[in-house]
Amino acid sequence: MRFEQLLHETIDEMAGELHAPAAGLAARSMVKGRRIRRTRRLAAAGTAVVAVVAVVVSWTAVSRPDATAPPPVPAVSTSPIAPTALVASGVLPGGWVVTGAGYQALDRATGEFVIMQGPMLPAPTGNRILIIDGPESVRLTDVRGTNPVTVDTSGLVGDYSWSPAGDRLTGGVSQKEPFKIGFAIIDARTGTVRKQWIDADRYDCSQCSFTWTRDGTEVVMPIADRSGGEAEERVASLQLFNADTGAPTRSLPVTAMPSGPFSWSPDGRYVLAGPPGTSLGWRRFDLTTGQSQPFPKDAMWVSNDVLLAPQDGKVLSLKPDGTTTATIDVGAPGRGLITLGPPG
């Protein structure tokens, strides 16, 4: 992602969630699928953006003349929020739920939302969350902080995507000597990392980002279209790999990158995808014809007829042609990031 774009998007989010600015940047970056090629680049860009935004936003409505840093806080607070604080179920189509909003994560076992005090990404199903303490410190835990495990981040590039079942994550991995690139599969329960290397000469990627197909059996990577130069970050096609073996499975004529497993329609006909590193220019690709058409925003397929898209603290219900049919108020605070997931 270009620094200027990252800066503007971070200012927008942090103005709505002033209590944890650094966490907002990390969580927003993960979920929106904004790709940074290497961990060092992510860390450098993140540090610069946070520093600049702290000056530009000036904490908006909060005066901090002493500018002293707050003391360290635990990653999870056990103080629950009443289920009515956010809509957990019964309102969204298909029984889908709000899994997180701002810095609150849903405990599916109780229907309560737990306040998180750090960057986190809840699984779309189940009760696990990913906690990012820093570029080289990644943990997995239950929403209440139980069953924590630490992930060995050696070689990981800091770009993570949950599997549709919430049992695994994938992300890019690299090695300098000898040079190799590939993807990692992380077990959500144990934190075990399994690296799958790819043939970089055959499968050329620019922003080597990865996500899942809807059934969780394949990992998706964008093949680079270098006709516009490095700055363009164009996609020539999507290459899919077997998530268990790392073997290449198929190539799809999709010239953009899906943001997650629910970018794919349940019947497998359509996929929503956009240019890597940006939230603009989303399109709906018809995999049966190879044709595509503009789509108003990134969204998740609930069924073949209904999609959901968080926007400004609410959730939009969309038709497959992109028409908005309803705006659902889920009670999310401010402009914080909303994450959604299917029932179960």
PDB file of C-alpha atoms in Angstrom, residues 2-272:
ATOM      1  CA  ARG A   2       1.238   3.431  -0.785  1.00  0.00           C
ATOM      2  CA  PHE A   3       2.083   5.570   2.246  1.00  0.00           C
ATOM      3  CA  GLU A   4      -0.261   8.430   1.270  1.00  0.00           C
ATOM      4  CA  GLN A   5      -3.248   6.090   0.934  1.00  0.00           C
ATOM      5  CA  LEU A   6      -2.423   4.327   4.194  1.00  0.00           C
ATOM      6  CA  LEU A   7      -2.122   7.694   5.929  1.00  0.00           C
ATOM      7  CA  HIS A   8      -5.525   8.973   4.791  1.00  0.00           C
ATOM      8  CA  GLU A   9      -7.332   5.739   5.642  1.00  0.00           C
ATOM      9  CA  THR A  10      -5.657   5.573   9.045  1.00  0.00           C
ATOM     10  CA  ILE A  11      -6.632   9.164   9.872  1.00  0.00           C
ATOM     11  CA  ASP A  12     -10.271   8.377   9.036  1.00  0.00           C
ATOM     12  CA  GLU A  13     -10.351   5.319  11.262  1.00  0.00           C
ATOM     13  CA  MET A  14      -8.388   6.782  14.160  1.00  0.00           C
ATOM     14  CA  ALA A  15     -10.582   9.869  14.283  1.00  0.00           C
ATOM     15  CA  GLY A  16     -13.467   7.523  15.085  1.00  0.00           C
ATOM     16  CA  GLU A  17     -11.559   5.354  17.575  1.00  0.00           C
ATOM     17  CA  LEU A  18      -9.158   7.455  19.549  1.00  0.00           C
ATOM     18  CA  HIS A  19      -8.700   5.076  22.480  1.00  0.00           C
ATOM     19  CA  ALA A  20      -6.387   2.691  20.573  1.00  0.00           C
ATOM     20  CA  PRO A  21      -4.902   4.248  17.427  1.00  0.00           C
ATOM     21  CA  ALA A  22      -2.127   1.758  16.755  1.00  0.00           C
ATOM     22  CA  ALA A  23      -4.507  -1.148  17.176  1.00  0.00           C
ATOM     23  CA  GLY A  24      -6.926   0.364  14.701  1.00  0.00           C
ATOM     24  CA  LEU A  25      -4.240   0.601  12.042  1.00  0.00           C
ATOM     25  CA  ALA A  26      -3.145  -3.002  12.426  1.00  0.00           C
ATOM     26  CA  ALA A  27      -6.645  -4.463  12.524  1.00  0.00           C
ATOM     27  CA  ARG A  28      -7.842  -2.382   9.577  1.00  0.00           C
ATOM     28  CA  SER A  29      -4.821  -3.387   7.545  1.00  0.00           C
ATOM     29  CA  MET A  30      -5.386  -7.085   8.167  1.00  0.00           C
ATOM     30  CA  VAL A  31      -9.055  -7.313   7.435  1.00  0.00           C
ATOM     31  CA  LYS A  32      -9.226  -5.105   4.398  1.00  0.00           C
ATOM     32  CA  GLY A  33      -6.527  -7.154   2.843  1.00  0.00           C
ATOM     33  CA  ARG A  34      -4.205  -4.252   2.259  1.00  0.00           C
ATOM     34  CA  ARG A  35      -0.952  -5.951   1.432  1.00  0.00           C
ATOM     35  CA  ILE A  36       2.561  -4.999   2.525  1.00  0.00           C
ATOM     36  CA  ARG A  37       5.262  -7.076   0.918  1.00  0.00           C
ATOM     37  CA  ARG A  38       7.591  -7.636   3.813  1.00  0.00           C
ATOM     38  CA  THR A  39       7.415  -7.401   7.604  1.00  0.00           C
ATOM     39  CA  ARG A  40      10.067  -4.707   7.785  1.00  0.00           C
ATOM     40  CA  ARG A  41       8.155  -2.564   5.296  1.00  0.00           C
ATOM     41  CA  LEU A  42       4.967  -3.043   7.302  1.00  0.00           C
ATOM     42  CA  ALA A  43       6.683  -2.054  10.516  1.00  0.00           C
ATOM     43  CA  ALA A  44       8.316   1.005   8.978  1.00  0.00           C
ATOM     44  CA  ALA A  45       5.153   2.208   7.280  1.00  0.00           C
ATOM     45  CA  GLY A  46       3.063   1.573  10.369  1.00  0.00           C
ATOM     46  CA  THR A  47       5.436   3.496  12.624  1.00  0.00           C
ATOM     47  CA  ALA A  48       5.509   6.449  10.257  1.00  0.00           C
ATOM     48  CA  VAL A  49       1.753   6.563   9.827  1.00  0.00           C
ATOM     49  CA  VAL A  50       1.029   6.341  13.538  1.00  0.00           C
ATOM     50  CA  ALA A  51       3.499   9.129  14.228  1.00  0.00           C
ATOM     51  CA  VAL A  52       2.020  11.415  11.581  1.00  0.00           C
ATOM     52  CA  VAL A  53      -1.588  10.668  12.498  1.00  0.00           C
ATOM     53  CA  ALA A  54      -0.885  11.416  16.153  1.00  0.00           C
ATOM     54  CA  VAL A  55       0.052  14.939  15.072  1.00  0.00           C
ATOM     55  CA  VAL A  56      -2.685  15.452  12.464  1.00  0.00           C
ATOM     56  CA  VAL A  57      -5.568  14.140  14.530  1.00  0.00           C
ATOM     57  CA  SER A  58      -4.175  15.618  17.773  1.00  0.00           C
ATOM     58  CA  TRP A  59      -6.418  13.208  19.636  1.00  0.00           C
ATOM     59  CA  THR A  60      -9.355  15.344  18.332  1.00  0.00           C
ATOM     60  CA  ALA A  61     -11.646  15.588  21.369  1.00  0.00           C
ATOM     61  CA  VAL A  62      -9.091  14.393  23.913  1.00  0.00           C
ATOM     62  CA  SER A  63      -6.525  16.780  25.369  1.00  0.00           C
ATOM     63  CA  ARG A  64      -3.165  15.221  26.236  1.00  0.00           C
ATOM     64  CA  PRO A  65      -0.788  18.094  26.998  1.00  0.00           C
ATOM     65  CA  ASP A  66       1.756  15.868  28.701  1.00  0.00           C
ATOM     66  CA  ALA A  67       1.991  13.559  25.627  1.00  0.00           C
ATOM     67  CA  THR A  68       3.072  10.711  27.889  1.00  0.00           C
ATOM     68  CA  ALA A  69       2.537   7.181  26.649  1.00  0.00           C
ATOM     69  CA  PRO A  70      -0.123   5.139  28.444  1.00  0.00           C
ATOM     70  CA  PRO A  71       1.080   2.253  30.607  1.00  0.00           C
ATOM     71  CA  PRO A  72       1.084  -1.251  29.100  1.00  0.00           C
ATOM     72  CA  VAL A  73      -2.270  -3.019  29.215  1.00  0.00           C
ATOM     73  CA  PRO A  74      -3.186  -6.674  28.889  1.00  0.00           C
ATOM     74  CA  ALA A  75      -4.262  -7.924  25.465  1.00  0.00           C
ATOM     75  CA  VAL A  76      -7.649  -9.072  26.730  1.00  0.00           C
ATOM     76  CA  SER A  77     -10.040  -7.575  29.264  1.00  0.00           C
ATOM     77  CA  THR A  78     -12.403  -9.995  30.951  1.00  0.00           C
ATOM     78  CA  SER A  79     -15.043  -7.298  31.360  1.00  0.00           C
ATOM     79  CA  PRO A  80     -17.951  -8.272  29.113  1.00  0.00           C
ATOM     80  CA  ILE A  81     -20.263  -5.897  27.327  1.00  0.00           C
ATOM     81  CA  ALA A  82     -23.952  -6.692  27.372  1.00  0.00           C
ATOM     82  CA  PRO A  83     -25.144  -8.557  24.280  1.00  0.00           C
ATOM     83  CA  THR A  84     -27.379  -5.583  23.433  1.00  0.00           C
ATOM     84  CA  ALA A  85     -24.352  -3.357  22.944  1.00  0.00           C
ATOM     85  CA  LEU A  86     -23.922  -4.893  19.502  1.00  0.00           C
ATOM     86  CA  VAL A  87     -26.168  -7.075  17.433  1.00  0.00           C
ATOM     87  CA  ALA A  88     -24.914 -10.652  17.729  1.00  0.00           C
ATOM     88  CA  SER A  89     -27.663 -12.508  15.907  1.00  0.00           C
ATOM     89  CA  GLY A  90     -31.235 -12.372  14.739  1.00  0.00           C
ATOM     90  CA  VAL A  91     -30.881  -9.269  12.549  1.00  0.00           C
ATOM     91  CA  LEU A  92     -28.387 -10.012   9.786  1.00  0.00           C
ATOM     92  CA  PRO A  93     -29.458 -12.236   6.880  1.00  0.00           C
ATOM     93  CA  GLY A  94     -28.612 -15.916   7.050  1.00  0.00           C
ATOM     94  CA  GLY A  95     -27.988 -15.783  10.795  1.00  0.00           C
ATOM     95  CA  TRP A  96     -24.668 -14.017  10.253  1.00  0.00           C
ATOM     96  CA  VAL A  97     -23.200 -12.233  13.257  1.00  0.00           C
ATOM     97  CA  VAL A  98     -20.969  -9.315  14.121  1.00  0.00           C
ATOM     98  CA  THR A  99     -17.764 -11.026  15.275  1.00  0.00           C
ATOM     99  CA  GLY A 100     -16.023  -7.801  16.187  1.00  0.00           C
ATOM    100  CA  ALA A 101     -16.504  -4.041  16.195  1.00  0.00           C
ATOM    101  CA  GLY A 102     -13.823  -1.552  17.069  1.00  0.00           C
ATOM    102  CA  TYR A 103     -11.999  -3.300  19.914  1.00  0.00           C
ATOM    103  CA  GLN A 104     -14.813  -5.589  20.988  1.00  0.00           C
ATOM    104  CA  ALA A 105     -14.823  -9.269  20.075  1.00  0.00           C
ATOM    105  CA  LEU A 106     -17.838 -11.556  20.269  1.00  0.00           C
ATOM    106  CA  ASP A 107     -17.723 -14.463  22.690  1.00  0.00           C
ATOM    107  CA  ARG A 108     -19.986 -16.866  20.823  1.00  0.00           C
ATOM    108  CA  ALA A 109     -20.359 -19.070  23.898  1.00  0.00           C
ATOM    109  CA  THR A 110     -22.124 -16.333  25.879  1.00  0.00           C
ATOM    110  CA  GLY A 111     -23.235 -13.838  23.226  1.00  0.00           C
ATOM    111  CA  GLU A 112     -21.281 -11.118  25.032  1.00  0.00           C
ATOM    112  CA  PHE A 113     -18.687  -8.787  23.580  1.00  0.00           C
ATOM    113  CA  VAL A 114     -15.306  -8.637  25.294  1.00  0.00           C
ATOM    114  CA  ILE A 115     -13.150  -5.500  25.246  1.00  0.00           C
ATOM    115  CA  MET A 116      -9.776  -6.131  23.640  1.00  0.00           C
ATOM    116  CA  GLN A 117      -6.813  -3.914  24.458  1.00  0.00           C
ATOM    117  CA  GLY A 118      -4.672  -4.568  21.415  1.00  0.00           C
ATOM    118  CA  PRO A 119      -4.745  -5.243  17.677  1.00  0.00           C
ATOM    119  CA  MET A 120      -6.823  -8.332  17.043  1.00  0.00           C
ATOM    120  CA  LEU A 121      -8.632 -10.191  14.296  1.00  0.00           C
ATOM    121  CA  PRO A 122     -11.455 -12.561  15.301  1.00  0.00           C
ATOM    122  CA  ALA A 123     -12.008 -15.780  13.401  1.00  0.00           C
ATOM    123  CA  PRO A 124     -15.121 -15.770  11.190  1.00  0.00           C
ATOM    124  CA  THR A 125     -16.418 -18.791  13.095  1.00  0.00           C
ATOM    125  CA  GLY A 126     -15.463 -20.289  16.436  1.00  0.00           C
ATOM    126  CA  ASN A 127     -13.984 -18.420  19.372  1.00  0.00           C
ATOM    127  CA  ARG A 128     -10.329 -17.877  18.431  1.00  0.00           C
ATOM    128  CA  ILE A 129      -8.742 -14.490  17.844  1.00  0.00           C
ATOM    129  CA  LEU A 130      -5.427 -13.407  16.380  1.00  0.00           C
ATOM    130  CA  ILE A 131      -3.546 -10.865  18.493  1.00  0.00           C
ATOM    131  CA  ILE A 132      -0.717  -8.810  16.993  1.00  0.00           C
ATOM    132  CA  ASP A 133       1.627  -7.445  19.658  1.00  0.00           C
ATOM    133  CA  GLY A 134       4.192  -6.358  17.061  1.00  0.00           C
ATOM    134  CA  PRO A 135       5.753  -7.408  13.749  1.00  0.00           C
ATOM    135  CA  GLU A 136       7.494 -10.314  15.465  1.00  0.00           C
ATOM    136  CA  SER A 137       4.960 -11.094  18.182  1.00  0.00           C
ATOM    137  CA  VAL A 138       1.794 -12.911  17.174  1.00  0.00           C
ATOM    138  CA  ARG A 139      -0.500 -14.894  19.453  1.00  0.00           C
ATOM    139  CA  LEU A 140      -3.677 -16.918  19.150  1.00  0.00           C
ATOM    140  CA  THR A 141      -6.125 -17.190  22.014  1.00  0.00           C
ATOM    141  CA  ASP A 142      -9.758 -17.698  22.836  1.00  0.00           C
ATOM    142  CA  VAL A 143     -11.777 -14.502  23.160  1.00  0.00           C
ATOM    143  CA  ARG A 144     -11.546 -14.682  26.974  1.00  0.00           C
ATOM    144  CA  GLY A 145      -7.785 -15.095  26.853  1.00  0.00           C
ATOM    145  CA  THR A 146      -7.743 -18.840  27.511  1.00  0.00           C
ATOM    146  CA  ASN A 147      -5.696 -21.422  25.592  1.00  0.00           C
ATOM    147  CA  PRO A 148      -3.091 -18.929  24.358  1.00  0.00           C
ATOM    148  CA  VAL A 149      -0.345 -20.005  21.949  1.00  0.00           C
ATOM    149  CA  THR A 150       2.540 -18.061  20.429  1.00  0.00           C
ATOM    150  CA  VAL A 151       3.203 -18.174  16.697  1.00  0.00           C
ATOM    151  CA  ASP A 152       6.766 -18.499  15.429  1.00  0.00           C
ATOM    152  CA  THR A 153       6.915 -15.551  13.009  1.00  0.00           C
ATOM    153  CA  SER A 154      10.267 -16.474  11.438  1.00  0.00           C
ATOM    154  CA  GLY A 155       9.936 -15.708   7.748  1.00  0.00           C
ATOM    155  CA  LEU A 156       6.309 -14.572   8.002  1.00  0.00           C
ATOM    156  CA  VAL A 157       5.553 -11.277   6.288  1.00  0.00           C
ATOM    157  CA  GLY A 158       2.759 -10.082   8.575  1.00  0.00           C
ATOM    158  CA  ASP A 159      -0.220 -10.624   6.283  1.00  0.00           C
ATOM    159  CA  TYR A 160      -2.806 -13.013   7.736  1.00  0.00           C
ATOM    160  CA  SER A 161      -6.142 -14.347   6.516  1.00  0.00           C
ATOM    161  CA  TRP A 162      -8.520 -16.588   8.468  1.00  0.00           C
ATOM    162  CA  SER A 163      -9.821 -19.776   6.903  1.00  0.00           C
ATOM    163  CA  PRO A 164     -13.623 -19.916   6.551  1.00  0.00           C
ATOM    164  CA  ALA A 165     -13.870 -22.477   9.365  1.00  0.00           C
ATOM    165  CA  GLY A 166     -11.720 -20.404  11.739  1.00  0.00           C
ATOM    166  CA  ASP A 167      -9.345 -23.311  12.314  1.00  0.00           C
ATOM    167  CA  ARG A 168      -6.338 -22.025  10.335  1.00  0.00           C
ATOM    168  CA  LEU A 169      -4.732 -18.890   8.986  1.00  0.00           C
ATOM    169  CA  THR A 170      -2.591 -18.277   5.951  1.00  0.00           C
ATOM    170  CA  GLY A 171      -0.054 -15.602   5.183  1.00  0.00           C
ATOM    171  CA  GLY A 172       2.996 -14.943   3.076  1.00  0.00           C
ATOM    172  CA  VAL A 173       6.412 -16.328   3.943  1.00  0.00           C
ATOM    173  CA  SER A 174       9.865 -15.634   2.523  1.00  0.00           C
ATOM    174  CA  GLN A 175      13.461 -16.735   2.915  1.00  0.00           C
ATOM    175  CA  LYS A 176      16.562 -14.774   1.915  1.00  0.00           C
ATOM    176  CA  GLU A 177      19.248 -17.440   1.570  1.00  0.00           C
ATOM    177  CA  PRO A 178      18.504 -19.223  -0.622  1.00  0.00           C
ATOM    178  CA  PHE A 179      15.690 -16.940  -1.785  1.00  0.00           C
ATOM    179  CA  LYS A 180      12.253 -18.531  -1.592  1.00  0.00           C
ATOM    180  CA  ILE A 181       8.682 -17.336  -1.303  1.00  0.00           C
ATOM    181  CA  GLY A 182       5.501 -19.150  -0.415  1.00  0.00           C
ATOM    182  CA  PHE A 183       2.658 -19.271   2.038  1.00  0.00           C
ATOM    183  CA  ALA A 184       2.277 -20.473   5.600  1.00  0.00           C
ATOM    184  CA  ILE A 185      -0.601 -22.409   7.120  1.00  0.00           C
ATOM    185  CA  ILE A 186      -1.005 -21.655  10.837  1.00  0.00           C
ATOM    186  CA  ASP A 187      -3.003 -23.971  13.087  1.00  0.00           C
ATOM    187  CA  ALA A 188      -5.337 -21.774  15.146  1.00  0.00           C
ATOM    188  CA  ARG A 189      -5.355 -24.132  18.130  1.00  0.00           C
ATOM    189  CA  THR A 190      -1.644 -24.963  18.420  1.00  0.00           C
ATOM    190  CA  GLY A 191       0.054 -22.063  16.607  1.00  0.00           C
ATOM    191  CA  THR A 192       2.047 -24.542  14.523  1.00  0.00           C
ATOM    192  CA  VAL A 193       3.364 -23.029  11.288  1.00  0.00           C
ATOM    193  CA  ARG A 194       3.658 -25.132   8.129  1.00  0.00           C
ATOM    194  CA  LYS A 195       5.456 -23.462   5.211  1.00  0.00           C
ATOM    195  CA  GLN A 196       4.648 -24.231   1.592  1.00  0.00           C
ATOM    196  CA  TRP A 197       7.183 -22.925  -0.925  1.00  0.00           C
ATOM    197  CA  ILE A 198       6.148 -22.104  -4.475  1.00  0.00           C
ATOM    198  CA  ASP A 199       8.039 -21.942  -7.766  1.00  0.00           C
ATOM    199  CA  ALA A 200       8.694 -18.188  -7.937  1.00  0.00           C
ATOM    200  CA  ASP A 201       9.907 -18.385 -11.535  1.00  0.00           C
ATOM    201  CA  ARG A 202       6.686 -20.010 -12.656  1.00  0.00           C
ATOM    202  CA  TYR A 203       4.324 -18.161 -10.319  1.00  0.00           C
ATOM    203  CA  ASP A 204       5.476 -14.545 -10.245  1.00  0.00           C
ATOM    204  CA  CYS A 205       3.811 -12.392  -7.607  1.00  0.00           C
ATOM    205  CA  SER A 206       4.387  -8.705  -6.899  1.00  0.00           C
ATOM    206  CA  GLN A 207       2.481  -8.226  -3.665  1.00  0.00           C
ATOM    207  CA  CYS A 208       2.666 -11.864  -2.654  1.00  0.00           C
ATOM    208  CA  SER A 209      -0.523 -11.927  -0.622  1.00  0.00           C
ATOM    209  CA  PHE A 210      -2.662 -14.975   0.120  1.00  0.00           C
ATOM    210  CA  THR A 211      -6.211 -15.801   1.092  1.00  0.00           C
ATOM    211  CA  TRP A 212      -8.618 -18.757   0.910  1.00  0.00           C
ATOM    212  CA  THR A 213     -11.302 -20.198  -1.279  1.00  0.00           C
ATOM    213  CA  ARG A 214     -14.730 -20.493   0.333  1.00  0.00           C
ATOM    214  CA  ASP A 215     -14.390 -24.210   1.084  1.00  0.00           C
ATOM    215  CA  GLY A 216     -10.986 -23.744   2.726  1.00  0.00           C
ATOM    216  CA  THR A 217      -9.228 -26.339   0.566  1.00  0.00           C
ATOM    217  CA  GLU A 218      -7.195 -23.919  -1.553  1.00  0.00           C
ATOM    218  CA  VAL A 219      -5.023 -20.867  -1.003  1.00  0.00           C
ATOM    219  CA  VAL A 220      -5.229 -17.998  -3.492  1.00  0.00           C
ATOM    220  CA  MET A 221      -2.351 -15.829  -4.753  1.00  0.00           C
ATOM    221  CA  PRO A 222      -2.376 -12.999  -7.340  1.00  0.00           C
ATOM    222  CA  ILE A 223      -0.039 -13.427 -10.313  1.00  0.00           C
ATOM    223  CA  ALA A 224       1.668 -10.135 -11.164  1.00  0.00           C
ATOM    224  CA  ASP A 225       0.931  -8.159 -14.298  1.00  0.00           C
ATOM    225  CA  ARG A 226       4.074  -6.060 -14.643  1.00  0.00           C
ATOM    226  CA  SER A 227       3.023  -4.242 -17.811  1.00  0.00           C
ATOM    227  CA  GLY A 228       2.374  -1.045 -15.843  1.00  0.00           C
ATOM    228  CA  GLY A 229       5.525  -1.185 -13.736  1.00  0.00           C
ATOM    229  CA  GLU A 230       5.931  -1.957 -10.044  1.00  0.00           C
ATOM    230  CA  ALA A 231       3.862   1.024  -8.891  1.00  0.00           C
ATOM    231  CA  GLU A 232       0.700  -0.213 -10.610  1.00  0.00           C
ATOM    232  CA  GLU A 233       0.394  -3.518  -8.691  1.00  0.00           C
ATOM    233  CA  ARG A 234      -1.732  -5.065 -11.410  1.00  0.00           C
ATOM    234  CA  VAL A 235      -2.992  -8.653 -11.324  1.00  0.00           C
ATOM    235  CA  ALA A 236      -2.797 -10.893 -14.375  1.00  0.00           C
ATOM    236  CA  SER A 237      -4.679 -13.858 -12.900  1.00  0.00           C
ATOM    237  CA  LEU A 238      -5.211 -15.827  -9.702  1.00  0.00           C
ATOM    238  CA  GLN A 239      -3.223 -18.957  -8.971  1.00  0.00           C
ATOM    239  CA  LEU A 240      -4.644 -21.465  -6.497  1.00  0.00           C
ATOM    240  CA  PHE A 241      -2.689 -23.977  -4.428  1.00  0.00           C
ATOM    241  CA  ASN A 242      -3.705 -26.985  -2.369  1.00  0.00           C
ATOM    242  CA  ALA A 243      -3.713 -25.775   1.242  1.00  0.00           C
ATOM    243  CA  ASP A 244      -2.484 -29.133   2.565  1.00  0.00           C
ATOM    244  CA  THR A 245       0.239 -29.992   0.061  1.00  0.00           C
ATOM    245  CA  GLY A 246       1.135 -26.649  -1.510  1.00  0.00           C
ATOM    246  CA  ALA A 247       0.676 -28.116  -4.988  1.00  0.00           C
ATOM    247  CA  PRO A 248      -0.694 -25.768  -7.684  1.00  0.00           C
ATOM    248  CA  THR A 249      -4.285 -26.659  -8.528  1.00  0.00           C
ATOM    249  CA  ARG A 250      -5.773 -24.203 -11.038  1.00  0.00           C
ATOM    250  CA  SER A 251      -5.532 -20.732 -12.528  1.00  0.00           C
ATOM    251  CA  LEU A 252      -8.468 -18.327 -12.812  1.00  0.00           C
ATOM    252  CA  PRO A 253      -8.847 -15.379 -15.235  1.00  0.00           C
ATOM    253  CA  VAL A 254      -9.483 -12.898 -12.424  1.00  0.00           C
ATOM    254  CA  THR A 255      -7.465  -9.697 -12.660  1.00  0.00           C
ATOM    255  CA  ALA A 256      -7.842  -8.607  -9.027  1.00  0.00           C
ATOM    256  CA  MET A 257      -7.475 -10.066  -5.538  1.00  0.00           C
ATOM    257  CA  PRO A 258     -10.304 -11.344  -3.262  1.00  0.00           C
ATOM    258  CA  SER A 259     -10.171 -10.070   0.309  1.00  0.00           C
ATOM    259  CA  GLY A 260     -11.184 -13.343   1.960  1.00  0.00           C
ATOM    260  CA  PRO A 261     -12.934 -16.702   1.651  1.00  0.00           C
ATOM    261  CA  PHE A 262     -16.426 -15.191   1.641  1.00  0.00           C
ATOM    262  CA  SER A 263     -15.554 -13.131  -1.424  1.00  0.00           C
ATOM    263  CA  TRP A 264     -16.586 -16.292  -3.308  1.00  0.00           C
ATOM    264  CA  SER A 265     -20.271 -17.001  -3.885  1.00  0.00           C
ATOM    265  CA  PRO A 266     -21.511 -20.298  -2.389  1.00  0.00           C
ATOM    266  CA  ASP A 267     -22.234 -21.758  -5.831  1.00  0.00           C
ATOM    267  CA  GLY A 268     -18.706 -20.921  -6.983  1.00  0.00           C
ATOM    268  CA  ARG A 269     -19.851 -18.818  -9.911  1.00  0.00           C
ATOM    269  CA  TYR A 270     -18.785 -15.377  -8.733  1.00  0.00           C
ATOM    270  CA  VAL A 271     -15.909 -13.806  -6.869  1.00  0.00           C
ATOM    271  CA  LEU A 272     -15.540 -10.206  -5.706  1.00  0.00           C
TER     272      LEU A 272
END
